[in-house]
mmCIF file with all atom_site columns, C-alpha atoms in Angstrom:
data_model
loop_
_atom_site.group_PDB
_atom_site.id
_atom_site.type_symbol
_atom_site.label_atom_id
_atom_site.label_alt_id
_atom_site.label_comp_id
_atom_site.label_asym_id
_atom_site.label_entity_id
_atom_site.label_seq_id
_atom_site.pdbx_PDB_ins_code
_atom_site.Cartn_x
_atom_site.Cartn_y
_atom_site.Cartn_z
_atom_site.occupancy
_atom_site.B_iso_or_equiv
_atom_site.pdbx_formal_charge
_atom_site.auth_seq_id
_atom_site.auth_comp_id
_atom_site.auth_asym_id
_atom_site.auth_atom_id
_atom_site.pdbx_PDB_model_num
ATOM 1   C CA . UNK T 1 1   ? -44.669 40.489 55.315 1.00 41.00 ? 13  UNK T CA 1
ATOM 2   C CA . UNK T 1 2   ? -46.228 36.857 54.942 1.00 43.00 ? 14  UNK T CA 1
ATOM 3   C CA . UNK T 1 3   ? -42.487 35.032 55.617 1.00 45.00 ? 15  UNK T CA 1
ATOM 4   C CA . UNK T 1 4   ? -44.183 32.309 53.228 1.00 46.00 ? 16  UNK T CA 1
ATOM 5   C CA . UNK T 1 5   ? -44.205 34.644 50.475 1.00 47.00 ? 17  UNK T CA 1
ATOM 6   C CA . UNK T 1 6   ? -41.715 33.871 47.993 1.00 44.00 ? 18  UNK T CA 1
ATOM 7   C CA . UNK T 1 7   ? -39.179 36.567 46.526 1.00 40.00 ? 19  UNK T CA 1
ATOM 8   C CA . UNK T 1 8   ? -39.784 36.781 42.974 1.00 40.00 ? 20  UNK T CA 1
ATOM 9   C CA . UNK T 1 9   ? -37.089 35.677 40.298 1.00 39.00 ? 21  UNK T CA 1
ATOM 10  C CA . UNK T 1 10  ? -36.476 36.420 36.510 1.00 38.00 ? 22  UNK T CA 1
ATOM 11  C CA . UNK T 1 11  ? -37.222 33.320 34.847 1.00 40.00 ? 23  UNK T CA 1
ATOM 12  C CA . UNK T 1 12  ? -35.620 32.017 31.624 1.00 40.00 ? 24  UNK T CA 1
ATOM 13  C CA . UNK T 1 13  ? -38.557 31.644 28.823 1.00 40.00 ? 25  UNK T CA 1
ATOM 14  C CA . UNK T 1 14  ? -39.004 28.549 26.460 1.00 44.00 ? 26  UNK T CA 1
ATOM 15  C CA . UNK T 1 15  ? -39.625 30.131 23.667 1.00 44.00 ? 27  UNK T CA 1
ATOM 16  C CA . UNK T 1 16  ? -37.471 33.330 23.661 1.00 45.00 ? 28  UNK T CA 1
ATOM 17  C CA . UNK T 1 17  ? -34.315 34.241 25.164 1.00 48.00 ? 29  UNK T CA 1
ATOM 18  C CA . UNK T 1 18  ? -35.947 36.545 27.025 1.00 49.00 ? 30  UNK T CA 1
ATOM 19  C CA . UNK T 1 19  ? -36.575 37.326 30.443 1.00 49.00 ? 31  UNK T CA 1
ATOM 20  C CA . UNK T 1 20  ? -39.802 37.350 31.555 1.00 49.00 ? 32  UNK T CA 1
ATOM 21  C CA . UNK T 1 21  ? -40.849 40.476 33.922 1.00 52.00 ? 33  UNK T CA 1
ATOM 22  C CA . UNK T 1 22  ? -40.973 39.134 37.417 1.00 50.00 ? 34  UNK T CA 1
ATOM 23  C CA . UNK T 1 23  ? -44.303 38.567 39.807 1.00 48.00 ? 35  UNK T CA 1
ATOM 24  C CA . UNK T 1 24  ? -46.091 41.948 41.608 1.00 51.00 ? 36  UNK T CA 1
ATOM 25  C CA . UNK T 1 25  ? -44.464 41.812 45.068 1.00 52.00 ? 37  UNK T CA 1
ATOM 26  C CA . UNK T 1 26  ? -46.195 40.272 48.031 1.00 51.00 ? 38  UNK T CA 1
ATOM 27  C CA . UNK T 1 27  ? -48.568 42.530 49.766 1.00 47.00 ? 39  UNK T CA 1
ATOM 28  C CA . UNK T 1 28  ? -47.136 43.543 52.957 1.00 45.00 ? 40  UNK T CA 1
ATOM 29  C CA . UNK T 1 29  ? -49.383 43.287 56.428 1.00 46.00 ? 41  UNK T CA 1
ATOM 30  C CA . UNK T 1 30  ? -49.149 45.461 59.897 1.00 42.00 ? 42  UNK T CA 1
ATOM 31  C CA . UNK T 1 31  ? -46.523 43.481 61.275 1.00 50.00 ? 43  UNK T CA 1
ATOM 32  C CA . UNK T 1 32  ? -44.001 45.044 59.204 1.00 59.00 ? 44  UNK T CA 1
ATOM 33  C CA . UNK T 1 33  ? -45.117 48.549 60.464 1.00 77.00 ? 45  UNK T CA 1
ATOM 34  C CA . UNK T 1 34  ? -44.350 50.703 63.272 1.00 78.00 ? 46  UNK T CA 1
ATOM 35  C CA . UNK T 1 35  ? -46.913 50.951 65.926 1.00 82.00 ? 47  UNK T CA 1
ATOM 36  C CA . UNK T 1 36  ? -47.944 53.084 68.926 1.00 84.00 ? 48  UNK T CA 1
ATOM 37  C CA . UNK T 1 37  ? -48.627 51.112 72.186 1.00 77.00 ? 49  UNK T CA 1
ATOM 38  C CA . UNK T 1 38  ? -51.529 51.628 74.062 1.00 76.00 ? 50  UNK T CA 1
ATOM 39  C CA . UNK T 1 39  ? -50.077 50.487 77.057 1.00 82.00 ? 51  UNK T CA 1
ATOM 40  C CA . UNK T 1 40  ? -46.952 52.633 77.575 1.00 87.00 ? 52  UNK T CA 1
ATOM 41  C CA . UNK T 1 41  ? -47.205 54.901 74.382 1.00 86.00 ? 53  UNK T CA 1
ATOM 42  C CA . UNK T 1 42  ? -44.013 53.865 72.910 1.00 89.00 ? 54  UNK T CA 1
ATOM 43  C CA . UNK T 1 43  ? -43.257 53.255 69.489 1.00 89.00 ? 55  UNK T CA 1
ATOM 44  C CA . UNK T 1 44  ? -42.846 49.725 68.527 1.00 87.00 ? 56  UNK T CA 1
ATOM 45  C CA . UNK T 1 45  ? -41.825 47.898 65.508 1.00 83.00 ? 57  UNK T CA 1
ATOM 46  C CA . UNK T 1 46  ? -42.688 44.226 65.258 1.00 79.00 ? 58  UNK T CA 1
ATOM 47  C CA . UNK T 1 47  ? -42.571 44.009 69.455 1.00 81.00 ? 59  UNK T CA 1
ATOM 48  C CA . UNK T 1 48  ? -39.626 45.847 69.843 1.00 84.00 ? 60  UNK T CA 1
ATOM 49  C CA . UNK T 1 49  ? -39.307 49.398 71.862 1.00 88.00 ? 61  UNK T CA 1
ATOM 50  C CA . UNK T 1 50  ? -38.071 51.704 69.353 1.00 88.00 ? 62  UNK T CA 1
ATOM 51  C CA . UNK T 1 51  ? -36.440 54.016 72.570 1.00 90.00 ? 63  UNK T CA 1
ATOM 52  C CA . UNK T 1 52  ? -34.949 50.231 73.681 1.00 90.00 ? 64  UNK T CA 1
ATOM 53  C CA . UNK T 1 53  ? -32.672 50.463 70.136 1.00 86.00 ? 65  UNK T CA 1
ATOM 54  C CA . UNK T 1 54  ? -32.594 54.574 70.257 1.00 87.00 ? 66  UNK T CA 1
ATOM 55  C CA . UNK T 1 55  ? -30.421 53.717 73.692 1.00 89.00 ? 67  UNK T CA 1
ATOM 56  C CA . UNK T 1 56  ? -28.514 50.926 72.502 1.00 87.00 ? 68  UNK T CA 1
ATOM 57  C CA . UNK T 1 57  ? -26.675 52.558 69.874 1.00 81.00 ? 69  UNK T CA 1
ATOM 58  C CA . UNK T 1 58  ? -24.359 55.438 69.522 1.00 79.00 ? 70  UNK T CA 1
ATOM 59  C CA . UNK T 1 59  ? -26.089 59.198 69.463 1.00 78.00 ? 71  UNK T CA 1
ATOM 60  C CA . UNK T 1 60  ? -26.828 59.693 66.006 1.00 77.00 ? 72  UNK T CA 1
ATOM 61  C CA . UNK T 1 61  ? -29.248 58.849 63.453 1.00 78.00 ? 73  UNK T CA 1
ATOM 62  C CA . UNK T 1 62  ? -29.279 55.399 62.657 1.00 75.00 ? 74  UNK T CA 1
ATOM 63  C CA . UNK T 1 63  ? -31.577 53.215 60.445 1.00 74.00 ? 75  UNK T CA 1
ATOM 64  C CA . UNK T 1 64  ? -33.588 50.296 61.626 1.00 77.00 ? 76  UNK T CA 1
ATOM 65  C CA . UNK T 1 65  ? -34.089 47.832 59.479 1.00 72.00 ? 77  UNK T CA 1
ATOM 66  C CA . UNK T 1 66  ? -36.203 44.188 59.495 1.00 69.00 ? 78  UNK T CA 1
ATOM 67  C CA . UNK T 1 67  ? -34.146 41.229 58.581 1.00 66.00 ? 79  UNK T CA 1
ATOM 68  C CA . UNK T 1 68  ? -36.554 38.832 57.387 1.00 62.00 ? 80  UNK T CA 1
ATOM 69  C CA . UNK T 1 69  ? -36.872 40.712 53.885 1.00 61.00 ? 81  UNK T CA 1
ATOM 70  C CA . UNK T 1 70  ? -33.276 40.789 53.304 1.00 65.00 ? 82  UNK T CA 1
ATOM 71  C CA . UNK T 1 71  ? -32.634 36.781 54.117 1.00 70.00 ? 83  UNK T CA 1
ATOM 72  C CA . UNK T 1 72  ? -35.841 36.200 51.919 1.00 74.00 ? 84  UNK T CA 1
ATOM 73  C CA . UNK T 1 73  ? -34.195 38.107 49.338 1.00 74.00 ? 85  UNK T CA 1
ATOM 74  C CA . UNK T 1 74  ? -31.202 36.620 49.163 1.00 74.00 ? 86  UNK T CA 1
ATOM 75  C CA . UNK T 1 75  ? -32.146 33.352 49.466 1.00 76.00 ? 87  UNK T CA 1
ATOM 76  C CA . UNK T 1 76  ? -34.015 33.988 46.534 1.00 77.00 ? 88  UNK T CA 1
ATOM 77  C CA . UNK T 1 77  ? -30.708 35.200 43.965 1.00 74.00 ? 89  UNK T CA 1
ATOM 78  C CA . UNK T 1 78  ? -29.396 31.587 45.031 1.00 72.00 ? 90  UNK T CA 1
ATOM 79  C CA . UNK T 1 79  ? -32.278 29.754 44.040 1.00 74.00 ? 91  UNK T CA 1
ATOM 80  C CA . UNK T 1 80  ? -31.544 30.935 40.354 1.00 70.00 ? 92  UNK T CA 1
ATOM 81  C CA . UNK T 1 81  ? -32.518 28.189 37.509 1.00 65.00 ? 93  UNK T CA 1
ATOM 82  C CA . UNK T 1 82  ? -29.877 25.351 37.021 1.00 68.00 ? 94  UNK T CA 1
ATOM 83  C CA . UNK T 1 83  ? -27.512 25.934 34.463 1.00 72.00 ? 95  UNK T CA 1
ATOM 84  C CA . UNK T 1 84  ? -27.231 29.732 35.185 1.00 73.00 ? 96  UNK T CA 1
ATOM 85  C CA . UNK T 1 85  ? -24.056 30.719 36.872 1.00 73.00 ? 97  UNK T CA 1
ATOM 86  C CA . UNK T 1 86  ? -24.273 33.933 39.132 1.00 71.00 ? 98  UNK T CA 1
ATOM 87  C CA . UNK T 1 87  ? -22.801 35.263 42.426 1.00 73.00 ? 99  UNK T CA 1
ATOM 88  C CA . UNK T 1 88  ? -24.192 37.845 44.674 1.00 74.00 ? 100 UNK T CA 1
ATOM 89  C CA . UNK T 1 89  ? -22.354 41.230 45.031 1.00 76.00 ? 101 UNK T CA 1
ATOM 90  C CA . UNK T 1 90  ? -22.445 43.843 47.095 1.00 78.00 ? 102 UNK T CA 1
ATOM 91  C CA . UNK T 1 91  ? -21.108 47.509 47.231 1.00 82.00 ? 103 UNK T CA 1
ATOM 92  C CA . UNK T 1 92  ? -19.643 48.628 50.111 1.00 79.00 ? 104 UNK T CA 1
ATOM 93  C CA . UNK T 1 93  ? -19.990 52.007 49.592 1.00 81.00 ? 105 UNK T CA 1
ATOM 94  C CA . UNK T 1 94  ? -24.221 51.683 49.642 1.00 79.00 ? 106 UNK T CA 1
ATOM 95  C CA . UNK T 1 95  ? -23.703 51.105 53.065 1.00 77.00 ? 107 UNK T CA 1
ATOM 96  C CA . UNK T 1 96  ? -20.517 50.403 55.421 1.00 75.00 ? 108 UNK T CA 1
ATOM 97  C CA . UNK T 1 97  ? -22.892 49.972 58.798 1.00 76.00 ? 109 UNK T CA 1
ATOM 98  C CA . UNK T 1 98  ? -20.963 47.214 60.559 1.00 76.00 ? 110 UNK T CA 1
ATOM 99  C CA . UNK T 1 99  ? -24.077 45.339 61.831 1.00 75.00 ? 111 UNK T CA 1
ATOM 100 C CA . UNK T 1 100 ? -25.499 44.772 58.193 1.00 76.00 ? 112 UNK T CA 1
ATOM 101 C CA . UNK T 1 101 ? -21.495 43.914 56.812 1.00 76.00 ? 113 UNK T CA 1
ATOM 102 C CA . UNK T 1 102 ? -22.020 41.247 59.633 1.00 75.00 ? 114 UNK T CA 1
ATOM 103 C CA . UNK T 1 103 ? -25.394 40.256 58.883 1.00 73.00 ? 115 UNK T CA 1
ATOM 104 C CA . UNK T 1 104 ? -24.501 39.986 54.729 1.00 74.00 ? 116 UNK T CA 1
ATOM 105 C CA . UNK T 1 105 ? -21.088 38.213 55.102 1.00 71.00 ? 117 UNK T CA 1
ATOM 106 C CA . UNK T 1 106 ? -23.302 34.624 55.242 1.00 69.00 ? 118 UNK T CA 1
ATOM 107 C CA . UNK T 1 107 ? -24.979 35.582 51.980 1.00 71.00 ? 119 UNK T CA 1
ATOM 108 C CA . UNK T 1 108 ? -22.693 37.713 49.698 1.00 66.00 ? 120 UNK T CA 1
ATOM 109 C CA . UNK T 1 109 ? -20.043 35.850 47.717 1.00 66.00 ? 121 UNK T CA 1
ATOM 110 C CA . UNK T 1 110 ? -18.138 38.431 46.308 1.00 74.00 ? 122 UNK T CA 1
ATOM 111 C CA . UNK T 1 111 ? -17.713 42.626 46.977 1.00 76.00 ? 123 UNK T CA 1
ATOM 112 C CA . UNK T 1 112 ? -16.688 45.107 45.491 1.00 79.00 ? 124 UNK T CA 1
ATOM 113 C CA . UNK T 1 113 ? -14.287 47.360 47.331 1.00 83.00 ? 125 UNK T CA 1
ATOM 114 C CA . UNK T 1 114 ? -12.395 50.842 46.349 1.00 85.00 ? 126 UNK T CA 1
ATOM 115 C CA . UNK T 1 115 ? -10.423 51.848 49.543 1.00 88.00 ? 127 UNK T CA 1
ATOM 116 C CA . UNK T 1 116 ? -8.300  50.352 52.020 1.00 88.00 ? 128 UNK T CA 1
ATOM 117 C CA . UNK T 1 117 ? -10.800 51.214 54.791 1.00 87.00 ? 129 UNK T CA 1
ATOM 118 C CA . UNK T 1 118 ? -13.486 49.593 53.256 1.00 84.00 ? 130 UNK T CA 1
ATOM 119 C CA . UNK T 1 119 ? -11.242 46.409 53.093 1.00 86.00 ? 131 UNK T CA 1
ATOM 120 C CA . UNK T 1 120 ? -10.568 46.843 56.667 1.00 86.00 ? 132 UNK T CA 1
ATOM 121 C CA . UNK T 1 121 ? -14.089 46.611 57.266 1.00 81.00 ? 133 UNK T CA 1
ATOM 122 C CA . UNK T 1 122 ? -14.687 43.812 54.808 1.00 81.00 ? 134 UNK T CA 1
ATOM 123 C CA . UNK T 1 123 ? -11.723 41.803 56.725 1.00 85.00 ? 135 UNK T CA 1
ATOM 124 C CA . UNK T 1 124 ? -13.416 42.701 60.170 1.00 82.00 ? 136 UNK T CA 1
ATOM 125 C CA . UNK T 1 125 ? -16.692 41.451 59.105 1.00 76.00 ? 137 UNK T CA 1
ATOM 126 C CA . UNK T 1 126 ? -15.433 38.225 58.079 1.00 77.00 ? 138 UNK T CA 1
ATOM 127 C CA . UNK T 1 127 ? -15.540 38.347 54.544 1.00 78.00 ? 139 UNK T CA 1
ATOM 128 C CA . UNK T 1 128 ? -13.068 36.254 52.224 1.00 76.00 ? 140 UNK T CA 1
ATOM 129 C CA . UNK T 1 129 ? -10.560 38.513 51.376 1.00 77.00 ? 141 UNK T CA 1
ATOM 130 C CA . UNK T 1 130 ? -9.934  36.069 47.796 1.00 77.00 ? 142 UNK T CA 1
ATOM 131 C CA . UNK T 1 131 ? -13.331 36.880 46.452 1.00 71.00 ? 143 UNK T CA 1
#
C-alpha cells in the first residue's frame, strides 16, 4: 500500500447526526504481495525471505503479517474529530500472539480481558494493568 494513503474515518455530518459512510479503501500495489525471486526462487514478501521467518520461529503455522497497515490504522482511530471522546480496544482473545501484544501495547488504551492467562500476557507485554 501507498504509506501516504490515509485510513479512512467516519465523519460527523453538519446537517444530520449521522455518520457518513467512510471513503473506498486505498488501492493496494505489488509491494504488499508475496513474490517469487528470480534469483534464488524463494518466496519473498516486501524483501524479506519467507524460509528466513519459516526458521526463525517455532515449528508450527504461524501468520505473517505487514505492520505498516496496522500503525496506519491506528493512527487513524486517534485522529477522531475534536470533541469526540473514544479509546481504542482490543480483544485478547482475537489473537494472544506475543509479537503483535508487543507491537499493539503503544497504540491500544484499554483491553478487554476474561482469564488470568490472558492478563499474564497483557502484564508481560507491557500493558497498563489500570486500564
Amino acid at each position: 500500500m501507498d504509506d501516504k494513503c490515509e485510513a479512512p474515518l467516519l465523519k460527523m455530518s453538519d446537517s444530520s447526526e449521522k455518520l457518513s459512510p467512510p471513503p473506498p479503501p486505498c488501492a493496494q500495489t505489488n509491494s504488499t504481495t508475496f513474490t517469487k525471486s528470480d534469483d534464488d526462487g524463494f518466496l519473498r514478501r516486501e524483501g524479506v525471505k519467507v524460509q528466513d521467518v519459516i526458521d526463525s520461529v517455532d515449528k508450527r503455522s504461524f501468520y505473517l503479517y505487514k505492520e505498516t497497515p496496522n500503525h496506519r490504522n491506528f493512527d487513524a482511530y486517534h485522529e477522531v474529530p475534536i470533541g469526540i471522546r473514544s479509546i481504542i480496544g482490543y480483544a485478547f482473545k482475537a489473537n494472544n500472539n506475543l509479537k503483535i501484544l508487543e507491537h499493539l501495547s503503544g497504540w491500544v488504551t484499554t483491553r478487554c480481558l476474561v482469564s488470568g492467562n490472558e492478563l499474564r500476557l497483557a502484564l508481560r507485554n507491557g500493558f497498563d494493568p489500570t486500564k
